[in-house]
Short mmCIF file of C-alpha atoms in Angstrom, two decimals:
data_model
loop_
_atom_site.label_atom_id
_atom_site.label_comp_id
_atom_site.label_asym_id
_atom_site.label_seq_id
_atom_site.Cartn_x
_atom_site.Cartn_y
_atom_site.Cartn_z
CA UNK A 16 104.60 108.46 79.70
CA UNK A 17 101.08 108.69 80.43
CA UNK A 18 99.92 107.27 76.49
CA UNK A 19 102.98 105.02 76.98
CA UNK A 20 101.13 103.42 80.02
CA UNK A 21 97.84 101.99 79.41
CA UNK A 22 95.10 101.51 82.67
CA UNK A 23 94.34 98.10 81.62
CA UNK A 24 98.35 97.36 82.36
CA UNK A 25 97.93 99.09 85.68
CA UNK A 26 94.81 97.24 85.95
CA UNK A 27 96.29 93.39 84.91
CA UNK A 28 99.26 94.07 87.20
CA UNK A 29 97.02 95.24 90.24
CA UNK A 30 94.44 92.17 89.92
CA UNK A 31 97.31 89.76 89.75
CA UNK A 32 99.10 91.19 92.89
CA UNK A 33 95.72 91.62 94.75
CA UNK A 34 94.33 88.17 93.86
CA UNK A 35 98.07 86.98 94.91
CA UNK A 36 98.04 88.61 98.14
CA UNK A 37 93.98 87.70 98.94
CA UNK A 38 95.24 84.07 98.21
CA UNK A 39 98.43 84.18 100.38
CA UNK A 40 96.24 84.41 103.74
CA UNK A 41 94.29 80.98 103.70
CA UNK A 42 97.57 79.58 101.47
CA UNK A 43 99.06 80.36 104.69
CA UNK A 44 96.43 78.77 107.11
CA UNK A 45 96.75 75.92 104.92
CA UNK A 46 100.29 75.09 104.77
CA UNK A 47 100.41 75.63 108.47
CA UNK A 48 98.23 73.10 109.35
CA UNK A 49 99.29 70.50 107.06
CA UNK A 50 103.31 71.29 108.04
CA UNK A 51 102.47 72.42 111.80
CA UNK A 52 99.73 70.44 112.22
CA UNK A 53 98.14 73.10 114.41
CA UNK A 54 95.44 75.34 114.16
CA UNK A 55 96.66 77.71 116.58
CA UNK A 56 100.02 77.88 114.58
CA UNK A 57 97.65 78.28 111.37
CA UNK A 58 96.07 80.90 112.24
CA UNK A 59 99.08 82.76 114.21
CA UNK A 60 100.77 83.12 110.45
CA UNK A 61 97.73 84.56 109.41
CA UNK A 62 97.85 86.84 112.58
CA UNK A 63 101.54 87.74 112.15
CA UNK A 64 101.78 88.83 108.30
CA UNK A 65 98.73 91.50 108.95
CA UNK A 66 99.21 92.78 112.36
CA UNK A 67 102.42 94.48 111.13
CA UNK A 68 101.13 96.33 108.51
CA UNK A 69 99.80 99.13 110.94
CA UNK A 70 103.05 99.99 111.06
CA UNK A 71 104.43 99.18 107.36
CA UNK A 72 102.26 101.10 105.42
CA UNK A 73 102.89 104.76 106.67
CA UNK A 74 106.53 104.00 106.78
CA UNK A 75 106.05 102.75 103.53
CA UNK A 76 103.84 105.31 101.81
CA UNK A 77 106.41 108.16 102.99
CA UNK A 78 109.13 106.16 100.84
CA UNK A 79 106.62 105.98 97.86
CA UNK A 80 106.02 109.34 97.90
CA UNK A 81 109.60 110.27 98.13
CA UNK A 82 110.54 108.23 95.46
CA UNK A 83 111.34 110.07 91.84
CA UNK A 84 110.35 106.11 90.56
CA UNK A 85 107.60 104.71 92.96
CA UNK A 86 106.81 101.86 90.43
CA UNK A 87 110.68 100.67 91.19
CA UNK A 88 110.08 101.21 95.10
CA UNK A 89 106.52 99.28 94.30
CA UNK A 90 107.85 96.66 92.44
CA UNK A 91 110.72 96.03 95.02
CA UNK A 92 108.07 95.81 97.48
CA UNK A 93 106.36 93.19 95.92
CA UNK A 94 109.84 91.30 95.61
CA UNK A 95 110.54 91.07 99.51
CA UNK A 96 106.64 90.33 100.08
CA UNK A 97 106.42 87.63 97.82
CA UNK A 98 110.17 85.81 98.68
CA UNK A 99 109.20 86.72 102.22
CA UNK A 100 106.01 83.88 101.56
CA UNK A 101 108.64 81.91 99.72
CA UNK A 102 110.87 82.03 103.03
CA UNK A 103 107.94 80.94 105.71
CA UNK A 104 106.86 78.10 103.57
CA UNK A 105 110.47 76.86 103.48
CA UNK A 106 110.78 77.63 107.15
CA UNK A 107 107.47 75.64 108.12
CA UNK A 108 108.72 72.32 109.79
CA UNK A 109 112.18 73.30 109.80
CA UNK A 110 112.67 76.79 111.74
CA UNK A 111 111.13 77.00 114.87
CA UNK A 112 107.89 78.28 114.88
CA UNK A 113 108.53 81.72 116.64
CA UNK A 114 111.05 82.36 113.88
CA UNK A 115 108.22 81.58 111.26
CA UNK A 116 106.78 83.90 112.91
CA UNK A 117 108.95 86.43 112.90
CA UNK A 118 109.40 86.20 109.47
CA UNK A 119 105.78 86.84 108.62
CA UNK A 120 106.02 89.68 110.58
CA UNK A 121 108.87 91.45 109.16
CA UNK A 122 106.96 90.42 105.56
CA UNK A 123 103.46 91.92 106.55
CA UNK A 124 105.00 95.47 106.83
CA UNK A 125 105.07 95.37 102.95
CA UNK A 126 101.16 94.11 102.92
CA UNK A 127 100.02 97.42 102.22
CA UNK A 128 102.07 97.61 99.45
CA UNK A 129 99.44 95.89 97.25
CA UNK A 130 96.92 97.63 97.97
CA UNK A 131 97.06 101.69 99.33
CA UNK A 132 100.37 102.05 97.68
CA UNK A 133 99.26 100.69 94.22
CA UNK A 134 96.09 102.65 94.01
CA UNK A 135 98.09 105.84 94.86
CA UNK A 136 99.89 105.56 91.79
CA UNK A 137 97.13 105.68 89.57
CA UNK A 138 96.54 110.15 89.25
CA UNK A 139 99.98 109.35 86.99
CA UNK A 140 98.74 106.69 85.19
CA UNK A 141 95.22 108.60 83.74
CA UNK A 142 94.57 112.29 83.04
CA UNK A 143 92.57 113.61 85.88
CA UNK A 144 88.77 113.68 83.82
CA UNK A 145 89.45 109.86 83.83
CA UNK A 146 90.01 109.21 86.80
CA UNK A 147 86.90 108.94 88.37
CA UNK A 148 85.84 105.82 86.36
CA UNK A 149 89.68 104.81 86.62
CA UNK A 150 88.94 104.60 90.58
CA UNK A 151 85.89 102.61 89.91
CA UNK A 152 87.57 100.18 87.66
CA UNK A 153 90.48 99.77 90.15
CA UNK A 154 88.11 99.14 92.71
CA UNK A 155 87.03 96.46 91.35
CA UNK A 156 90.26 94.80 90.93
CA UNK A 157 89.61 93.96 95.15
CA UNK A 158 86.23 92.16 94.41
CA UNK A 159 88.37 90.13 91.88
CA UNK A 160 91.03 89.29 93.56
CA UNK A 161 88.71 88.89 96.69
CA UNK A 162 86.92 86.26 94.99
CA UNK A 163 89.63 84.48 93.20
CA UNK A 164 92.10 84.31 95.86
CA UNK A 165 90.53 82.35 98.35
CA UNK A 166 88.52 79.85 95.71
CA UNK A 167 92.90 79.49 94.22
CA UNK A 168 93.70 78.41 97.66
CA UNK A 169 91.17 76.17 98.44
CA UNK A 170 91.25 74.70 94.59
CA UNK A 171 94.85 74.35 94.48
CA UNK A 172 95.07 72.70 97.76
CA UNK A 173 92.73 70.46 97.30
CA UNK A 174 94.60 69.70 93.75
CA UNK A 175 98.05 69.84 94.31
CA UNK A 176 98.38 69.99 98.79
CA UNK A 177 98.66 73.14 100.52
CA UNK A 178 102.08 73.91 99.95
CA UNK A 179 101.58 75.06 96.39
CA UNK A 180 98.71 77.29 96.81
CA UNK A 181 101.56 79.53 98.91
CA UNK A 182 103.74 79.06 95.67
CA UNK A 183 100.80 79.89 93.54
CA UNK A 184 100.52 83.17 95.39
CA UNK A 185 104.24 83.64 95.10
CA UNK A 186 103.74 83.43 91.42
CA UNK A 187 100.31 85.87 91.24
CA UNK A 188 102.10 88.53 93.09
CA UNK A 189 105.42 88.14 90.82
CA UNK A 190 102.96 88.62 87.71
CA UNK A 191 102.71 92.08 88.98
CA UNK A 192 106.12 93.16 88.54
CA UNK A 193 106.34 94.62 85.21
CA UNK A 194 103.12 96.13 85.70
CA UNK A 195 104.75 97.99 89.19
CA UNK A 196 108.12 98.39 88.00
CA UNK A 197 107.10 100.64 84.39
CA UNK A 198 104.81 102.98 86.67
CA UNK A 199 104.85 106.84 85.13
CA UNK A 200 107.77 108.36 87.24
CA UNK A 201 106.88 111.34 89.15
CA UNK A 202 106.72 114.69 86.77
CA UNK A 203 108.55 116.77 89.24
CA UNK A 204 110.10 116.69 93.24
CA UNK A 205 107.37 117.23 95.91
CA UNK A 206 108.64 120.44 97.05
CA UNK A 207 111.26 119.68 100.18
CA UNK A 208 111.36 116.13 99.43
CA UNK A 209 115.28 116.07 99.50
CA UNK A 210 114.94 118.54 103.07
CA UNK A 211 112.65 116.80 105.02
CA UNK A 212 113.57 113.60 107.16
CA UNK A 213 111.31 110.75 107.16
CA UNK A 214 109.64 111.48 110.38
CA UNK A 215 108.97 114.82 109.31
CA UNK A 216 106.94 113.51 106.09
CA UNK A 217 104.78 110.85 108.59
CA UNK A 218 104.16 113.63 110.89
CA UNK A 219 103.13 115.62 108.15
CA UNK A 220 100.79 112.92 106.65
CA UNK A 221 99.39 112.13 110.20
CA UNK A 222 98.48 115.56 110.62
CA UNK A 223 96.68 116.36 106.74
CA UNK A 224 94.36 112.96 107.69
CA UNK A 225 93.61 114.60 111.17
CA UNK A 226 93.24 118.03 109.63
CA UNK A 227 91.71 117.71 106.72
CA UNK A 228 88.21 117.02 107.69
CA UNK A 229 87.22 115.20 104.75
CA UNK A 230 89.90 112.43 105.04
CA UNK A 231 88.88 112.18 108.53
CA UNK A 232 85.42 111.96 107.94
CA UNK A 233 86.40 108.77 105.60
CA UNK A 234 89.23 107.13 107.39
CA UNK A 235 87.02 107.06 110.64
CA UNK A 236 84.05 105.36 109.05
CA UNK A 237 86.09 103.13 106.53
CA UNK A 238 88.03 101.80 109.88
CA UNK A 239 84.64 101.51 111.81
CA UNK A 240 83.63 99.55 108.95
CA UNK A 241 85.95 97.04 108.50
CA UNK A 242 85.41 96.25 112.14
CA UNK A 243 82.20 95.23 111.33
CA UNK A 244 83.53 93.72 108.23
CA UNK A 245 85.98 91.79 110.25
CA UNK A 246 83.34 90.35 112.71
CA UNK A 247 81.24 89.17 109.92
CA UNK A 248 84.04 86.70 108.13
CA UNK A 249 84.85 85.25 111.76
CA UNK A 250 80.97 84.67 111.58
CA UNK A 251 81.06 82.68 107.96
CA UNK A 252 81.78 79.41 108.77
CA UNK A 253 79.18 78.94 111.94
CA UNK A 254 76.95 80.64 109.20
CA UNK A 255 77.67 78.25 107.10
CA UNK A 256 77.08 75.32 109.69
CA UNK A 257 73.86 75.92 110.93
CA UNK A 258 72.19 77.61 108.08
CA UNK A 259 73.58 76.15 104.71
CA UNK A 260 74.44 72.86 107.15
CA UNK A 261 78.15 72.78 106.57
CA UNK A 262 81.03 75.17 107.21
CA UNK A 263 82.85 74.82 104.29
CA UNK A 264 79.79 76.44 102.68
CA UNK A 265 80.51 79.65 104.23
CA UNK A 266 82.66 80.10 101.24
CA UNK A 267 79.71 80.48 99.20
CA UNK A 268 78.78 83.65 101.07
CA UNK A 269 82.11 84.92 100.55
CA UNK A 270 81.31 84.43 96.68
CA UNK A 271 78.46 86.12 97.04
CA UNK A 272 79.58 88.97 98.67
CA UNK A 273 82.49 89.43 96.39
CA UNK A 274 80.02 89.35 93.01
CA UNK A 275 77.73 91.66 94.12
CA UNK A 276 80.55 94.29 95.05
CA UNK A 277 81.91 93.55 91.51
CA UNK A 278 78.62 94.31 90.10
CA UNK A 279 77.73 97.00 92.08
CA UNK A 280 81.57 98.69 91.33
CA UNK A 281 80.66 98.10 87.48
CA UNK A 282 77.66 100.36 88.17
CA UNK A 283 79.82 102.54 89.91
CA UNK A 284 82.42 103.15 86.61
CA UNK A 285 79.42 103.56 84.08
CA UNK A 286 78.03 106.43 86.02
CA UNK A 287 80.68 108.04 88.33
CA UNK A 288 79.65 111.48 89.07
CA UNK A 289 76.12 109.71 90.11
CA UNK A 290 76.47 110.32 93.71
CA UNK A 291 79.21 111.98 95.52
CA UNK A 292 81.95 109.77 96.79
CA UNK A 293 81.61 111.20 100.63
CA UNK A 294 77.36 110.47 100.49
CA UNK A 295 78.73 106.67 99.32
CA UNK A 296 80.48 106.38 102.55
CA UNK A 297 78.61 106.84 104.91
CA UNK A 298 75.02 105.19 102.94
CA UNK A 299 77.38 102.18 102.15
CA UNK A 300 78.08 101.74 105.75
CA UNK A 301 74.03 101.89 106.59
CA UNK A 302 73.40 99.46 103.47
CA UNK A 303 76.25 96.94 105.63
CA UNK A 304 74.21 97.66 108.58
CA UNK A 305 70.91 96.45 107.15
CA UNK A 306 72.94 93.36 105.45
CA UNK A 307 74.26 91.96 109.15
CA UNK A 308 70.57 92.44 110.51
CA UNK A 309 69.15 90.66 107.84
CA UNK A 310 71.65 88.27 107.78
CA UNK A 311 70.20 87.07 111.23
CA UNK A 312 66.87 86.02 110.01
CA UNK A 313 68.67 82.54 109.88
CA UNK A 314 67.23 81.00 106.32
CA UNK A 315 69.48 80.02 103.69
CA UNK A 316 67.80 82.27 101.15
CA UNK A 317 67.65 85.02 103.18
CA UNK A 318 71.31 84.77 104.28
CA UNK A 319 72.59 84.45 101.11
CA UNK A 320 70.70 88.31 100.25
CA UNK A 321 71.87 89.52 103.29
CA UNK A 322 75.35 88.96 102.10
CA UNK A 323 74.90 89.98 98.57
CA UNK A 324 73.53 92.98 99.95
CA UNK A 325 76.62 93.41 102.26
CA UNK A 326 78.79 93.44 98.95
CA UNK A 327 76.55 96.18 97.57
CA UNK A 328 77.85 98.34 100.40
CA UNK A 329 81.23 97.17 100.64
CA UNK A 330 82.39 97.69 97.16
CA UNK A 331 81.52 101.20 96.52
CA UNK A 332 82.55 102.17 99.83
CA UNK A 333 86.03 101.26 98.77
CA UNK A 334 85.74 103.04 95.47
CA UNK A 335 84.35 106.17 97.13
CA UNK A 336 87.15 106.07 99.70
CA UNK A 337 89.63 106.06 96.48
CA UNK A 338 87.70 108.75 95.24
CA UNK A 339 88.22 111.20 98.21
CA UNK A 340 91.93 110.37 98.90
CA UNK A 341 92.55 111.15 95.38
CA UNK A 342 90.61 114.42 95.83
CA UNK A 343 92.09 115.24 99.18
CA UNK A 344 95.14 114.37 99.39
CA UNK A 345 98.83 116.07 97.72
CA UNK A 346 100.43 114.61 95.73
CA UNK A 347 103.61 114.33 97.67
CA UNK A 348 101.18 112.22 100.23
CA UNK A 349 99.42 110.72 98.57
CA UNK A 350 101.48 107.40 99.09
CA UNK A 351 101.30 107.71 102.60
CA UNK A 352 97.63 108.97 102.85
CA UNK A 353 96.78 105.46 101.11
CA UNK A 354 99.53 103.00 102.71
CA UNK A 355 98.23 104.40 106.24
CA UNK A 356 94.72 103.98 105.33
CA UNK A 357 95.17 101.03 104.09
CA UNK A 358 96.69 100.32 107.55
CA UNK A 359 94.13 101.32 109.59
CA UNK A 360 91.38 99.45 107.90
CA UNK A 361 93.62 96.20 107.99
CA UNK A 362 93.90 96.73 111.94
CA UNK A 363 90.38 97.86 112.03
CA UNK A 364 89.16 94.02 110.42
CA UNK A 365 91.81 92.60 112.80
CA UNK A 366 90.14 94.03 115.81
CA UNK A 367 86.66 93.03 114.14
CA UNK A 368 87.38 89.32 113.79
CA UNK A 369 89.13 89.08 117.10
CA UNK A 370 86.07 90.47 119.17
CA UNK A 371 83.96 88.30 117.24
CA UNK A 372 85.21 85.17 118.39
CA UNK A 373 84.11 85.81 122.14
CA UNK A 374 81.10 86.94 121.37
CA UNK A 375 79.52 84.67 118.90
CA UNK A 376 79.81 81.51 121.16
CA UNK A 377 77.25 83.53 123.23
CA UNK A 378 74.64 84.25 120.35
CA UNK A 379 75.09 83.67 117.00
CA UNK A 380 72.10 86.36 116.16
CA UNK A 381 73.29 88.42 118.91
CA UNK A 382 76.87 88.82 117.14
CA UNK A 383 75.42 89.79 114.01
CA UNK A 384 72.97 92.21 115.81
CA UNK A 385 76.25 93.72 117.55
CA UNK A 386 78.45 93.42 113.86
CA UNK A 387 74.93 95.59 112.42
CA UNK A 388 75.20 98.47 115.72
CA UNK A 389 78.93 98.32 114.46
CA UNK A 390 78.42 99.67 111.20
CA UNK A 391 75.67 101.83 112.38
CA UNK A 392 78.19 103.53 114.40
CA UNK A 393 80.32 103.37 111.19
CA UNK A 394 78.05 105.60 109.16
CA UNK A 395 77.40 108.38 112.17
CA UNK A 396 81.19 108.55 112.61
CA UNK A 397 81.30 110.10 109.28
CA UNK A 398 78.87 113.14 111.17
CA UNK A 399 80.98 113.10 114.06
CA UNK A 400 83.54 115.66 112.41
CA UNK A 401 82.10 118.49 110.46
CA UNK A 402 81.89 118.98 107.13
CA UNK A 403 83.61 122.17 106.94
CA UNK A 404 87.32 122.58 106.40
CA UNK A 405 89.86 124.74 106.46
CA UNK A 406 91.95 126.08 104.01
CA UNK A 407 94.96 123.84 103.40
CA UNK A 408 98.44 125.17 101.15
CA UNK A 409 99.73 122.32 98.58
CA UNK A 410 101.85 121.23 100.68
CA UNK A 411 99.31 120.22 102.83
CA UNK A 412 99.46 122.04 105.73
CA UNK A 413 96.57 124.38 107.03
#
């Protein structure tokens, strides 16, 4: 199965589903202002398909990992998720709003499906002296699909209205299917996977991240992180107002961010035993730190460093935080390990973006000073546990 299934089909499929889902968010925004005509009813969609994933994805990583087929489970995923879209573009106009709402709730529990539940599928798709430079490369499927997605949106509804960059998304994320759906099967049953309920399994997978110190160490500073990652995209378009003198230019910096985390990821693949994966973490989120400060300065030039600096950190943080779940965690968690970080960095940029909105009608430089102390605190969370850990069995319990 394993020479049956080549990476760059893993890698096609996860690109097109990322790229899809990075699109869907401003597709979203879009449609909901030109249908609603409301920005508050924009950006609740928005709001409602990725507030729910904090509770999708370890609900949905225990299912993974108890699947003998996770591709079919992945693939079905990607179904509901993209004829959930479908469904709230339909509705828009025509349902009330709170049930378009609703809908995008009940469709952002399978968000983390494209992203922590794909990438823990990929120990079956390469032989484990691969996989190092595997992780890299599928790290970099976010910076593509990061930079594509949003540009798609914005392109296509500027082409073709608002409404069909939602469909386009539909049609990115159904690209994916074959790509999910022939996934290696699983080799052989977790052991107790057909004794242990549900609950069991997420208690289980609660208590290995808790537990097993190095997990901890890199949940805790990838969530910090994103906070500060959060606050920063809530900043882009006053960025782009007052120091490239238009908001719509804050999608530039976006860009910019996205290349230099591409770059920096294709670095990453060409030499991946250069630096440990757990150093990465915690340096990225210092190199993020410096990036928000300097993004302050307030000149164009400057600002657009700052943010291709920021990328620089963010994109090997992700593909060293790949690197130690893969290391860390069992294989029968693995799907949830991923799903539920996936989660918590989701709720983490949530919580980022929302506290940014008070606080940067105070002081724009001020905000980016507090976004910078943000992923400070980030990078000395990853001290805050010790490094030592304690013998864990396979089935991940200490």
């Amino acid at each position: 199965m394993r020479k049956r299934y080549s990476l760059h089909f893993y890698l096609a499929g996860s690109v097109a589903a990322r790229a899809g889902d990075e699109m869907s968010g401003p597709a979203l925004m879009l449609a909901g202002f030109a249908l609603a005509g409301s920005t508050v009813e924009a950006s609740s969609l928005l709001a409602g398909i990725t507030i729910s994933a904090a509770v999708g994805g370890p609900v949905l990583g225990v299912l993974l990992d108890r699947a003998g087929r996770p591709g079919r489970l992945l693939a079905g995923a990607l179904v509901l998720y993209a004829a959930g879209l479908g469904v709230i573009l339909v509705g828009l106009g025509r349902l009330p709003f709170a049930v378009t709402i609703l809908i995008a709730v009940v469709t952002g529990l399978l968000g983390p499906a494209l992203s922590g539940g794909w990438t823990a599928q990929l120990p079956r798709v390469v032989l484990g002296d691969h996989l190092p430079r595997a992780n890299a490369l599928d790290a970099m499927t976010f910076s593509v699909a990061s930079l594509a997605g949003p540009a798609l949106a914005g392109g296509v509804a500027e082409v073709l209205g608002a409404p069909s960059a939602v469909v386009v998304s539909v049609v990115l994320i159904t690209l994916a299917l074959p790509a999910a759906w022939m996934l290696p099967a699983r080799t052989c049953r977790a052991r107790g996977a057909q004794t242990t309920s549900v609950i069991s399994d997420l208690a289980a997978g609660m208590r290995l991240i808790a537990r097993r110190r190095a997990l901890a160490r890199v949940t805790l500073t990838s969530t910090v992180s994103c906070i500060a990652q959060g606050m920063l995209m809530a900043y882009i378009p006053l960025l782009g107002e007052r120091v490239l003198g238009g908001a719509g230019r804050g999608a530039v910096l976006l860009s910019c961010a996205a290349i230099s985390a591409l770059v920096a990821n294709a670095v990453l693949a060409r030499f991946p035993r250069s630096v440990t994966p757990d150093a990465i973490i915690w340096a990225s989120a210092l190199v993020q730190a410096a990036a928000l400060a300097l993004a302050a300065w307030g000149q164009p030039v400057v600002l657009i460093v700052a943010v291709l600096v920021a990328g620089i950190g963010e994109g090997p943080q992700l593909a060293a935080l790949f690197a130690v779940r893969h290391r860390e965690a069992p294989d029968h968690l693995r799907g949830q390990i991923f799903t539920t970080g996936a989660s918590l960095k989701i709720t983490g940029f949530a919580l980022g973006a929302a506290v940014a909105g008070p606080v940067v009608t105070w002081s724009l430089p001020g905000a980016l000073a507090l976004a910078a102390s943000v992923a400070v605190l980030a990078a000395l969370a990853f001290f805050v546990i010790p490094s030592a850990t304690p013998t864990v069995s396979p089935d991940g319990q200490p």
